[in-house]
Amino acid sequence: AQSVTQLDSQVPVFEEAPVELRCNYSSSVSVYLFWYVQYPNQGLQLLLKYLSGSTLVESINGFEAEFNKSQTSFHLRKPSVHISDTAEYFCAVRPLSGYSTLTFGKGTMLLVSP
Amino acid sequence: KAGVTQTPRYLIKTRGQQVTLSCSPISGHRSVSWYQQTPGQGLQFLFEYFSETQRNKGNFPGRFSGRQFSNSRSEMNVSTLELGDSALYLCASSPSKTSGGHNEQFFGPGTRLTVL
């Protein structure tokens, strides 16, 4: 079984400041890792994913996440946030093989203010 | 390609009633998964269908059921509604041509169910 812990339920930050959203996971098998974003009244959109290779993955809108196997973490970072980044962010894992589903963390609400 | 669509977007029911939610996956996608999202429990997996067969099931009571049609469209049904069933129900589709967790899931906008 897998579990995902997002340590912060809410992260307030000022515009143009850097931000880190923390994600730790637990799993008895190897997993793929994902970050999803949910804007108000919308479904989830995939932000970025780690499948293999370089442990640093980037999204098209400036977010990046680094897979750390020894610390079982997949923290999400952005060097300079915008008001439009205000949303809820979910970390998720999924086993490498089989038809297992996504296991999500409880989410972190990123609140960007001017 | 059109995205995942869910109907209706909003629904209000009373306790004891039953409800059916619909999901149309992205064209060509054969796997459909359902999730329940609540403020307290977060996102919880309900079930997954592939080629009209339930392939995976989460830890929900039997009041929650689903099915998939030959065109990959899926419905989920909740019978004998309880107040705690109020939630956003999300559907996700995946191409799932092969096994493996790398298959990306594409989410619909959800159906907001309110039980009074």
Coordinates of N, CA, C and O in Angstrom, one line a residue, chain B residues 59-106:
Chain B
N59 N -12.2 1.4 -1.2 CA -12.8 1.0 0.0 C -14.1 1.8 0.3 O -14.1 2.6 1.2
F60 N -15.1 1.6 -0.5 CA -16.4 2.2 -0.4 C -17.5 1.2 -0.2 O -17.4 0.1 -0.7
P61 N -18.6 1.6 0.5 CA -19.7 0.6 0.7 C -20.4 0.3 -0.7 O -20.2 1.0 -1.7
G62 N -21.1 -0.8 -0.6 CA -21.8 -1.3 -1.8 C -22.8 -0.4 -2.4 O -23.3 -0.6 -3.6
R63 N -23.2 0.7 -1.7 CA -24.1 1.7 -2.2 C -23.5 2.4 -3.4 O -24.2 3.0 -4.2
F64 N -22.2 2.4 -3.5 CA -21.5 3.0 -4.6 C -21.2 1.9 -5.7 O -20.6 0.9 -5.4
S65 N -21.7 2.2 -6.9 CA -21.5 1.2 -8.0 C -21.2 1.9 -9.3 O -21.5 3.1 -9.4
G66 N -20.8 1.2 -10.2 CA -20.5 1.8 -11.5 C -20.6 0.8 -12.6 O -20.8 -0.4 -12.4
R67 N -20.5 1.4 -13.8 CA -20.4 0.5 -15.0 C -19.8 1.3 -16.2 O -19.7 2.5 -16.1
Q68 N -19.4 0.5 -17.1 CA -18.8 1.1 -18.3 C -19.5 0.5 -19.5 O -19.7 -0.7 -19.6
F69 N -19.7 1.3 -20.5 CA -20.4 0.9 -21.7 C -19.4 0.6 -22.8 O -18.2 0.9 -22.7
S70 N -19.9 0.0 -23.9 CA -18.9 -0.4 -25.0 C -18.2 0.8 -25.6 O -17.2 0.6 -26.2
N71 N -18.8 2.0 -25.5 CA -18.1 3.2 -26.1 C -17.2 3.9 -25.1 O -16.8 5.0 -25.3
S72 N -17.0 3.2 -24.0 CA -16.1 3.6 -22.9 C -16.7 4.6 -21.9 O -16.1 4.9 -20.9
R73 N -17.9 5.2 -22.3 CA -18.6 6.0 -21.3 C -18.9 5.3 -20.0 O -19.1 4.1 -20.1
S74 N -18.9 6.0 -18.9 CA -19.0 5.3 -17.7 C -20.1 6.1 -16.8 O -20.3 7.3 -17.0
E75 N -20.8 5.3 -16.0 CA -21.7 5.9 -15.1 C -21.4 5.4 -13.7 O -20.9 4.3 -13.5
M76 N -21.6 6.2 -12.7 CA -21.5 5.7 -11.3 C -22.9 6.0 -10.6 O -23.5 7.0 -10.9
N77 N -23.3 5.2 -9.8 CA -24.5 5.3 -9.1 C -24.3 5.2 -7.6 O -23.5 4.4 -7.1
V78 N -25.0 6.1 -6.9 CA -25.0 6.0 -5.4 C -26.5 5.8 -5.0 O -27.3 6.7 -5.3
S79 N -26.7 4.8 -4.3 CA -28.1 4.5 -3.8 C -28.2 4.9 -2.3 O -27.2 5.1 -1.6
T80 N -29.4 5.1 -1.9 CA -29.7 5.5 -0.5 C -28.7 6.6 0.0 O -27.9 6.3 1.0
L81 N -28.8 7.7 -0.6 CA -27.8 8.8 -0.3 C -27.8 9.2 1.2 O -28.9 9.2 1.9
E82 N -26.6 9.5 1.7 CA -26.4 10.0 3.0 C -25.8 11.3 3.0 O -25.2 11.7 1.9
L83 N -25.9 12.1 4.1 CA -25.4 13.4 4.1 C -23.9 13.4 3.7 O -23.4 14.3 3.0
G84 N -23.2 12.4 4.2 CA -21.7 12.3 4.0 C -21.3 12.0 2.6 O -20.1 12.0 2.3
D85 N -22.3 11.8 1.7 CA -22.0 11.5 0.3 C -21.8 12.8 -0.4 O -21.4 12.8 -1.6
S86 N -22.1 14.0 0.2 CA -21.9 15.3 -0.4 C -20.4 15.4 -0.7 O -19.5 15.3 0.1
A87 N -20.1 15.6 -2.0 CA -18.7 15.7 -2.4 C -18.6 16.1 -3.9 O -19.6 16.2 -4.6
L88 N -17.4 16.3 -4.3 CA -17.1 16.5 -5.7 C -16.7 15.1 -6.3 O -15.7 14.5 -5.7
Y89 N -17.3 14.6 -7.3 CA -17.0 13.3 -7.8 C -16.3 13.6 -9.2 O -16.8 14.2 -10.1
L90 N -15.0 13.1 -9.2 CA -14.2 13.3 -10.3 C -14.0 12.0 -11.1 O -13.8 10.9 -10.6
C91 N -14.0 12.2 -12.4 CA -13.8 11.1 -13.3 C -12.5 11.3 -14.1 O -12.2 12.5 -14.4
A92 N -11.7 10.3 -14.3 CA -10.5 10.4 -15.0 C -10.4 9.4 -16.1 O -10.7 8.2 -15.8
S93 N -9.9 9.7 -17.2 CA -9.7 8.7 -18.2 C -8.2 8.5 -18.6 O -7.4 9.4 -18.4
S94 N -7.8 7.4 -19.1 CA -6.4 7.0 -19.4 C -6.4 6.2 -20.6 O -7.3 5.3 -20.8
P95 N -5.4 6.3 -21.5 CA -5.3 5.5 -22.6 C -5.1 4.0 -22.2 O -5.7 3.1 -22.8
S96 N -4.2 3.8 -21.2 CA -4.0 2.5 -20.6 C -3.9 1.4 -21.7 O -4.5 0.3 -21.6
K97 N -3.1 1.7 -22.7 CA -2.8 0.6 -23.7 C -2.0 -0.5 -23.2 O -2.1 -1.6 -23.6
T98 N -1.2 -0.2 -22.2 CA -0.4 -1.2 -21.5 C -0.6 -1.1 -20.0 O -1.0 0.0 -19.6
S99 N -0.1 -2.0 -19.3 CA -0.2 -1.9 -17.8 C 0.9 -1.0 -17.4 O 1.8 -0.6 -18.2
G100 N 0.8 -0.5 -16.2 CA 1.9 0.3 -15.7 C 1.4 1.7 -15.2 O 0.5 2.3 -15.8
G101 N 2.0 2.1 -14.1 CA 1.6 3.4 -13.5 C 1.9 4.6 -14.3 O 1.5 5.7 -13.9
H102 N 2.7 4.5 -15.4 CA 3.0 5.7 -16.1 C 1.9 6.3 -16.9 O 2.0 7.4 -17.4
N103 N 0.8 5.5 -17.1 CA -0.3 6.0 -17.9 C -0.9 7.2 -17.2 O -1.4 7.1 -16.1
E104 N -0.9 8.3 -17.9 CA -1.4 9.5 -17.3 C -2.9 9.5 -17.2 O -3.6 9.0 -18.1
Q105 N -3.4 10.0 -16.2 CA -4.9 10.1 -16.0 C -5.3 11.6 -16.3 O -4.7 12.5 -15.8
F106 N -6.3 11.8 -17.1 CA -6.8 13.1 -17.4 C -8.2 13.2 -16.7 O -9.1 12.4 -16.9

